[in-house]
mmCIF file of C-alpha atoms in Angstrom:
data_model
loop_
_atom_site.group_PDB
_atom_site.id
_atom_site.type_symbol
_atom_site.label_atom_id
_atom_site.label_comp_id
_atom_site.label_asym_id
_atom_site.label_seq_id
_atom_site.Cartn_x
_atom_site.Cartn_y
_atom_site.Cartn_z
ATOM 1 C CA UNK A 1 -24.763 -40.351 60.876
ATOM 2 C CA UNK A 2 -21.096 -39.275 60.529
ATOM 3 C CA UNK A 3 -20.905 -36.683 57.294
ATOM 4 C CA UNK A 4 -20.985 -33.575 56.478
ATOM 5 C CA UNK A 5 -23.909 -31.227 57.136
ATOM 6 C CA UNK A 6 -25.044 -28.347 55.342
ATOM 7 C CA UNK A 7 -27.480 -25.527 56.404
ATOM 8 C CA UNK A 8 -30.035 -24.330 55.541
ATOM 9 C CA UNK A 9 -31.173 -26.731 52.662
ATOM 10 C CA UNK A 10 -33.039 -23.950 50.872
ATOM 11 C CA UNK A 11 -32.951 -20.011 50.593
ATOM 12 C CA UNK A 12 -34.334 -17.112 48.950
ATOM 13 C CA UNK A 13 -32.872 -14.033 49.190
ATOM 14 C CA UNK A 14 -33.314 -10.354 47.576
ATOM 15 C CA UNK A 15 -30.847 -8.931 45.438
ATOM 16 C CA UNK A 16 -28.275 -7.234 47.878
ATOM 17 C CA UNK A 17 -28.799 -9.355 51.149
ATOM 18 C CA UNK A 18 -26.378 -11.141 52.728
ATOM 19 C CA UNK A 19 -26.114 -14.456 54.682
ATOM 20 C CA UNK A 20 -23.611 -17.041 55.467
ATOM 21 C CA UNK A 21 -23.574 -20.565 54.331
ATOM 22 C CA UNK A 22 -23.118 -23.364 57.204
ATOM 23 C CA UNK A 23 -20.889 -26.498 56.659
ATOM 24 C CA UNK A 24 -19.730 -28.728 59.771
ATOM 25 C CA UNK A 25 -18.330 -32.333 59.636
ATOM 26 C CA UNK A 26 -17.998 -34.539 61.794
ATOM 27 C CA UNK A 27 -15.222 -37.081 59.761
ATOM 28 C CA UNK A 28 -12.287 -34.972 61.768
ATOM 29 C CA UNK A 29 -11.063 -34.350 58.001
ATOM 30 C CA UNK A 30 -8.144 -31.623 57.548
ATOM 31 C CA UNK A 31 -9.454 -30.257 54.313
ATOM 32 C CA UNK A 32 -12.627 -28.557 53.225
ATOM 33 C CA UNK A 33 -14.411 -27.207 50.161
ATOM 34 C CA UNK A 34 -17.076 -25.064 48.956
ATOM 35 C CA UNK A 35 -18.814 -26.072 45.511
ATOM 36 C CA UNK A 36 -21.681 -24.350 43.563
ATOM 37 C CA UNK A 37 -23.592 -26.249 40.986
ATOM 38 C CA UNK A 38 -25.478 -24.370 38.134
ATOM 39 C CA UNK A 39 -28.745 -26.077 36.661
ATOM 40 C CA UNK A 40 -27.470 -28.599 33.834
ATOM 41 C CA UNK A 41 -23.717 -27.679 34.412
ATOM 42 C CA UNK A 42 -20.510 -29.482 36.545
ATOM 43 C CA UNK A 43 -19.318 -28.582 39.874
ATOM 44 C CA UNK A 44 -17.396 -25.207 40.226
ATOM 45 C CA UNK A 45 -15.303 -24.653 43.248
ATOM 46 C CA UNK A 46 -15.194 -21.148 44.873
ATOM 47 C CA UNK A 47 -13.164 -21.619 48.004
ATOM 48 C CA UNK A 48 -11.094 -23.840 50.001
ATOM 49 C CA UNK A 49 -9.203 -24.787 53.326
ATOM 50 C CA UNK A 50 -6.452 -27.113 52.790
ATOM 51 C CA UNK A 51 -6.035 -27.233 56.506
ATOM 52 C CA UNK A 52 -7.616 -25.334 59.397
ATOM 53 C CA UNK A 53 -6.272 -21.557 59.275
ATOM 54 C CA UNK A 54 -5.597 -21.616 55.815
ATOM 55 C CA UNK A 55 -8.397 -20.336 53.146
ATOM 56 C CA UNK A 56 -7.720 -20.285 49.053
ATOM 57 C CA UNK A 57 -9.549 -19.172 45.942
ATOM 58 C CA UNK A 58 -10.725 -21.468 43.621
ATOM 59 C CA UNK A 59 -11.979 -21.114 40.052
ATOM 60 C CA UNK A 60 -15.158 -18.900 40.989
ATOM 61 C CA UNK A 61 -14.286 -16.720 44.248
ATOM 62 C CA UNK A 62 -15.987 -13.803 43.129
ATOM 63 C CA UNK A 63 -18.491 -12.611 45.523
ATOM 64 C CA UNK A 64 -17.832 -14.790 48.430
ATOM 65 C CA UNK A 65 -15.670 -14.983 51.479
ATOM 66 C CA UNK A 66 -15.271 -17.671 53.338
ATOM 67 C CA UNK A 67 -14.108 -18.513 57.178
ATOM 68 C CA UNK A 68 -12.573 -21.759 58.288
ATOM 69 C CA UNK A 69 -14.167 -21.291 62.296
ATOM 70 C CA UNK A 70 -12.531 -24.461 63.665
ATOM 71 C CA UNK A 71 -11.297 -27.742 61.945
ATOM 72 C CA UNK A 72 -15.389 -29.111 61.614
ATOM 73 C CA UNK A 73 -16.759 -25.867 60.321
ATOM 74 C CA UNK A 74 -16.267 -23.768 57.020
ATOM 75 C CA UNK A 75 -18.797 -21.481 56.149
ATOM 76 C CA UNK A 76 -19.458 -19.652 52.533
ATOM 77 C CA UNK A 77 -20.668 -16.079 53.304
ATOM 78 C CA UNK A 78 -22.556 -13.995 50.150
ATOM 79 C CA UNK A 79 -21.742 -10.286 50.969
ATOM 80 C CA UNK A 80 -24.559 -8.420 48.527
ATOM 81 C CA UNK A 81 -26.065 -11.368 46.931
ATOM 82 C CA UNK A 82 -26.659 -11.121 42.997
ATOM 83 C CA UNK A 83 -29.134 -13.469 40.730
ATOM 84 C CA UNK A 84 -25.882 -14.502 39.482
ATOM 85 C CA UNK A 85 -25.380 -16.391 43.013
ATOM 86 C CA UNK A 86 -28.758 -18.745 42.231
ATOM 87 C CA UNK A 87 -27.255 -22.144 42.379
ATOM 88 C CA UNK A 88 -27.045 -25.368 44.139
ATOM 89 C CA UNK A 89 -23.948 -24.799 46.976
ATOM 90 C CA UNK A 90 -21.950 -28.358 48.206
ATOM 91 C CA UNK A 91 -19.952 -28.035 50.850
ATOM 92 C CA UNK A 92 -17.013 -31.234 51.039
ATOM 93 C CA UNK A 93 -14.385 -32.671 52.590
ATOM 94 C CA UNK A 94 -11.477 -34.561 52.589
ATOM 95 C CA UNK A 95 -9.155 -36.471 55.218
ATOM 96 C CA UNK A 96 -5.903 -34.545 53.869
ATOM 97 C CA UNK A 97 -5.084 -31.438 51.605
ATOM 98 C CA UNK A 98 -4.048 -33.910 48.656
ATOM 99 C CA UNK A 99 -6.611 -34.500 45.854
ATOM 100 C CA UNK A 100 -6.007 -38.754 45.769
ATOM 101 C CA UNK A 101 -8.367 -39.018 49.207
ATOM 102 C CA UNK A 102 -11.775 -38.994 48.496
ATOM 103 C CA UNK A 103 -14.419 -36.751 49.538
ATOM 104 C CA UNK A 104 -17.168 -36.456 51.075
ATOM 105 C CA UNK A 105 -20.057 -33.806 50.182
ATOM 106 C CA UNK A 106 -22.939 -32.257 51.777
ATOM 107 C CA UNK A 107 -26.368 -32.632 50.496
ATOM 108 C CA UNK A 108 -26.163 -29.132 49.105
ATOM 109 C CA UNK A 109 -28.167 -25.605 49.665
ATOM 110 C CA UNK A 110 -30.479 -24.292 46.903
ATOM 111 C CA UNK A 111 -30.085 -20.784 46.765
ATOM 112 C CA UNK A 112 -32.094 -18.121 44.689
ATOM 113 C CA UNK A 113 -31.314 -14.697 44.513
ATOM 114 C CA UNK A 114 -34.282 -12.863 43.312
ATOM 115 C CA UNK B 1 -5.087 -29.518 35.755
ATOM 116 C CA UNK B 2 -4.993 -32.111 32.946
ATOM 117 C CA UNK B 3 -8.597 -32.379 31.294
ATOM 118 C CA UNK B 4 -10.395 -35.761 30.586
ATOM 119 C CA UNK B 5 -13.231 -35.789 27.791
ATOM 120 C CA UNK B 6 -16.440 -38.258 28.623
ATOM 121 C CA UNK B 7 -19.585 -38.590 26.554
ATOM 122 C CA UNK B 8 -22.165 -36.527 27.445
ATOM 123 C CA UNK B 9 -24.861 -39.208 27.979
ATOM 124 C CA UNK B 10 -25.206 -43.322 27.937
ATOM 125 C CA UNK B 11 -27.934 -45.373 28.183
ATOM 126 C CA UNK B 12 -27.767 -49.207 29.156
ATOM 127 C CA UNK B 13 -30.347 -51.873 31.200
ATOM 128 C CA UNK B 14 -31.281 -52.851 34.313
ATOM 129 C CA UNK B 15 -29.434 -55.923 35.737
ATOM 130 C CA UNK B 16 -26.558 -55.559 32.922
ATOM 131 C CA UNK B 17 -22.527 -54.454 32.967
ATOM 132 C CA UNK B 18 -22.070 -51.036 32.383
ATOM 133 C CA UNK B 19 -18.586 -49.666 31.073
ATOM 134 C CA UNK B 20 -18.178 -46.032 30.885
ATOM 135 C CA UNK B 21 -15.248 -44.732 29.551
ATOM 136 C CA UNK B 22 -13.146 -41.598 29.847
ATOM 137 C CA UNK B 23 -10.165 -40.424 27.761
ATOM 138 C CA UNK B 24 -6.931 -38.225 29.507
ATOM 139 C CA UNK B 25 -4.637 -38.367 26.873
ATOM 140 C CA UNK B 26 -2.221 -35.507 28.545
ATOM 141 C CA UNK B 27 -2.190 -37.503 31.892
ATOM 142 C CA UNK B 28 0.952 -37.299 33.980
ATOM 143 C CA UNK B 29 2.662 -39.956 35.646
ATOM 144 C CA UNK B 30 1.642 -38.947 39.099
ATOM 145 C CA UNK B 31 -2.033 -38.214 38.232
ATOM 146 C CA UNK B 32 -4.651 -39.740 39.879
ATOM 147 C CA UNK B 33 -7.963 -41.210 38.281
ATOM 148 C CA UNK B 34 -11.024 -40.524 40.410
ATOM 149 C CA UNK B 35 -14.647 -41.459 39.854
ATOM 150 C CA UNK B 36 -17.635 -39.821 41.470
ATOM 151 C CA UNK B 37 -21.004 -39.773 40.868
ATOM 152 C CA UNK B 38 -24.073 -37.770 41.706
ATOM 153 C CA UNK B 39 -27.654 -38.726 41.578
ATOM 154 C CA UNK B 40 -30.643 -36.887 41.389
ATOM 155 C CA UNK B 41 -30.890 -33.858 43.586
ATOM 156 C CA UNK B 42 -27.699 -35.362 45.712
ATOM 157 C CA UNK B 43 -24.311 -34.005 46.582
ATOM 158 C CA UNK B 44 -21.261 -36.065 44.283
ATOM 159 C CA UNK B 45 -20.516 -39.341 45.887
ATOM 160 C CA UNK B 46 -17.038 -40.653 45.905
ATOM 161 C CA UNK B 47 -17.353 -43.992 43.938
ATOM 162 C CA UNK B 48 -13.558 -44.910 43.087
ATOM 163 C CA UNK B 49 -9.793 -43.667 42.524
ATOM 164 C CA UNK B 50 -6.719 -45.635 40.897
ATOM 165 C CA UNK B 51 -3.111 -44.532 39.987
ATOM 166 C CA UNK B 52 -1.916 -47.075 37.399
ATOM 167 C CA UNK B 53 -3.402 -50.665 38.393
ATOM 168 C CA UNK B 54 -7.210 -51.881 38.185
ATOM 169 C CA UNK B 55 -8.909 -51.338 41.764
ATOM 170 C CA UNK B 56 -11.996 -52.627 42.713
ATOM 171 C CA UNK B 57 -14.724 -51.873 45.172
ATOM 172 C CA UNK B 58 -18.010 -52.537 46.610
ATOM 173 C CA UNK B 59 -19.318 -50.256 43.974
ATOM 174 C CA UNK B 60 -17.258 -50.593 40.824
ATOM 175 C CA UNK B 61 -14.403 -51.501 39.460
ATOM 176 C CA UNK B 62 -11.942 -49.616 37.376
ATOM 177 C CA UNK B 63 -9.935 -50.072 34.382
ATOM 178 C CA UNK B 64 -6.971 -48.167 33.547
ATOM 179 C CA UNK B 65 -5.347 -48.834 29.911
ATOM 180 C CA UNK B 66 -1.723 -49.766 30.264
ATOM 181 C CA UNK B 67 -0.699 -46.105 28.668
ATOM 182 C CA UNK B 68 -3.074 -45.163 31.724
ATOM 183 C CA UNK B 69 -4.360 -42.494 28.507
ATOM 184 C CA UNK B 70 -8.117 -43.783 29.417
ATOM 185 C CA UNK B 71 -9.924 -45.601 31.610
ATOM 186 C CA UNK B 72 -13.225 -47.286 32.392
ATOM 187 C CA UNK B 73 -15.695 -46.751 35.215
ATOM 188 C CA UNK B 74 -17.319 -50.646 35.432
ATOM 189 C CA UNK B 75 -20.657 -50.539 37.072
ATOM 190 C CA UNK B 76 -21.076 -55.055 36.859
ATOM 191 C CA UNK B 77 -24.297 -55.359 36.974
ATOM 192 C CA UNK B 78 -26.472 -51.772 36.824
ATOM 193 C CA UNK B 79 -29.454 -51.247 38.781
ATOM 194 C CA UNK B 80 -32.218 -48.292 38.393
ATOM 195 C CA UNK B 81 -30.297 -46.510 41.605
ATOM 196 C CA UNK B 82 -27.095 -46.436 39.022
ATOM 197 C CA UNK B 83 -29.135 -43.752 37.276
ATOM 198 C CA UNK B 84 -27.062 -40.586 37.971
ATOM 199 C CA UNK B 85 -23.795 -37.954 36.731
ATOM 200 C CA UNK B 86 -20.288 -40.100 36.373
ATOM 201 C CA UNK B 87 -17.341 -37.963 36.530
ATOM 202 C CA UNK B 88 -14.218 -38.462 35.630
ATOM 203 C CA UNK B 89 -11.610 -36.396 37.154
ATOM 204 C CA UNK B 90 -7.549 -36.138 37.382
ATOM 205 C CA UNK B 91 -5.532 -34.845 40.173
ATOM 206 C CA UNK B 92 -2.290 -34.469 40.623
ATOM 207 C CA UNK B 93 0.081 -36.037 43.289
ATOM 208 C CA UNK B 94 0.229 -33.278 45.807
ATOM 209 C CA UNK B 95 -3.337 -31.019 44.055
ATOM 210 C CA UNK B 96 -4.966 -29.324 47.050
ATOM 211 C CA UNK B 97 -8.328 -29.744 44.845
ATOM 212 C CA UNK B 98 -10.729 -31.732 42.432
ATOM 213 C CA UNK B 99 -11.485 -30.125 39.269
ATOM 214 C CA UNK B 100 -15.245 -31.606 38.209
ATOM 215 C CA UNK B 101 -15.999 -31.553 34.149
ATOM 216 C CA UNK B 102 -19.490 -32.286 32.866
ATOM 217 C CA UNK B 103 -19.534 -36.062 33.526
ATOM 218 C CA UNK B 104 -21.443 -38.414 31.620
ATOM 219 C CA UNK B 105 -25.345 -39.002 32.227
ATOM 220 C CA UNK B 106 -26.407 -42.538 32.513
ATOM 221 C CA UNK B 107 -30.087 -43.909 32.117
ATOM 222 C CA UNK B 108 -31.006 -46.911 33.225
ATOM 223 C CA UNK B 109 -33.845 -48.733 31.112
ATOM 224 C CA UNK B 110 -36.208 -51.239 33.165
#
C-alpha cells in the first residue's frame, strides 16, 4: 500500500545509545517531517525537509539530527539518547513545501529511553 | 503561527451529526483551516482543509463562519470508528509546516 513507512515500530534503548529513525515514502512527495508525540500531549515537530537537500529545525530540534538520503527517505537520528527522548516519533509527508496540502503520516515508533 | 482554541473533550452518539467547533479569532486572510484526526494508537490522518468557502468530503464537511474567525469540523452521522483526537490547525499561504495544538477528544456512546 502506497504511504509512508516507519521503522522500527518499537525501541528501547539505554541512556546514551544512539540509533537512527527510518522514514521512506513511496507518494513521490517533495516535503517531509519528523513529529514526536508525548503521552496525553499534541504533536511537536523536531525537523523538516521542505524539499530534498534542504533540512530545518522545528519547535523541538534539540538532540536530533536528521538526513534527507534521497527524495523517499528522511531519517531522525538520536545521538546520546536521554529519557527525555521517550515518546511516540511520526514521520509525514506532504506533496509540496506549503502547509495547505495535506499530509500523510507514518504509523509512528515508540521509543523508550531507559 | 496564528493559534486556534478547541475544547478539550466532546462526547456525542453513535449514528448522530457531530459538530465540533474551533475558534481562530487572529486568522489571516491567507490562512488555511485544516482538520486532522488521530485515533487510537495511529499516526494523524488528514481529514479536511478549506480557505474561506464550506468544502466537503467523503469524511466530513466543514464550516467556515463568514468572518472565517471559527469553524466547524461536521462528522454527519458519527460512528464508534469516529472515536479519536480532532485538530484544528492554521497555516499560512506559503508555511513550510503544520503546527498541531491539543485537539479535541471525542467519545462516541453506543
Amino acid at each position: 500500500n502506497a504511504g509512508v513507512t516507519q521503522t522500527p515500530k518499537f525501541q528501547v534503548l539505554k541512556t546514551g545509545q544512539s540509533m537512527t529513525l527510518q522514514c521512506a515514502q513511496d507518494m513521490n512527495h517533495n516535503s517531509m517531517y519528523w513529529y514526536r508525540q508525548d503521552p496525553g500531549m499534541g504533536l511537536r515537530l523536531i525537523y523538516y525537509s521542505a524539499s530534498e537537500g534542504t533540512t530545518d529545525k522545528g519547535e523541538v530540534p534539540n538532540g536530533y539530527n536528521v538526513s534527507r538520503l534521497n527524495k523517499r527517505e528522511f531519517s531522525l537520528r538520536l545521538e546520546s539518547a536521554a529519557p527525555s527522548q521517550t515518546s511516540v516519533y511520526f514521520c509525514a509527508s506532504s506533496e509540496a513545501g506549503l502547509a495547505n496540502y495535506g499530509y500523510t503520516f507514518g504509523s509512528g515508533t515508540r521509543l523508550t529511553v531507559v | 503561527d496564528a493559534k486556534t482554541t478547541q475544547p478539550n473533550s466532546m462526547e456525542s452518539n453513535e449514528e448522530e451529526p457531530v459538530h465540533l467547533p474551533c475558534n481562530h479569532s487572529t486568522i489571516s486572510g491567507t490562512d488555511y483551516i485544516h482538520w486532522y484526526r488521530q485515533l487510537p494508537s495511529q499516526g494523524p490522518e488528514y481529514v479536511i482543509h478549506g480557505l474561506t468557502s464550506n468544502v466537503n468530503n467523503r469524511m466530513a464537511s466543514l464550516a467556515i463562519a463568514e468572518d472565517r474567525k471559527s469553524s466547524t469540523l461536521i462528522l454527519h452521522r458519527a460512528t464508534l470508528r469516529d472515536a479519536a483526537v480532532y485538530y484544528c490547525i492554521l497555516s499560512s499561504q506559503g508555511a513550510q509546516k503544520l503546527v498541531f495544538g491539543q485537539g479535541t477528544r471525542l467519545t462516541i456512546n453506543p
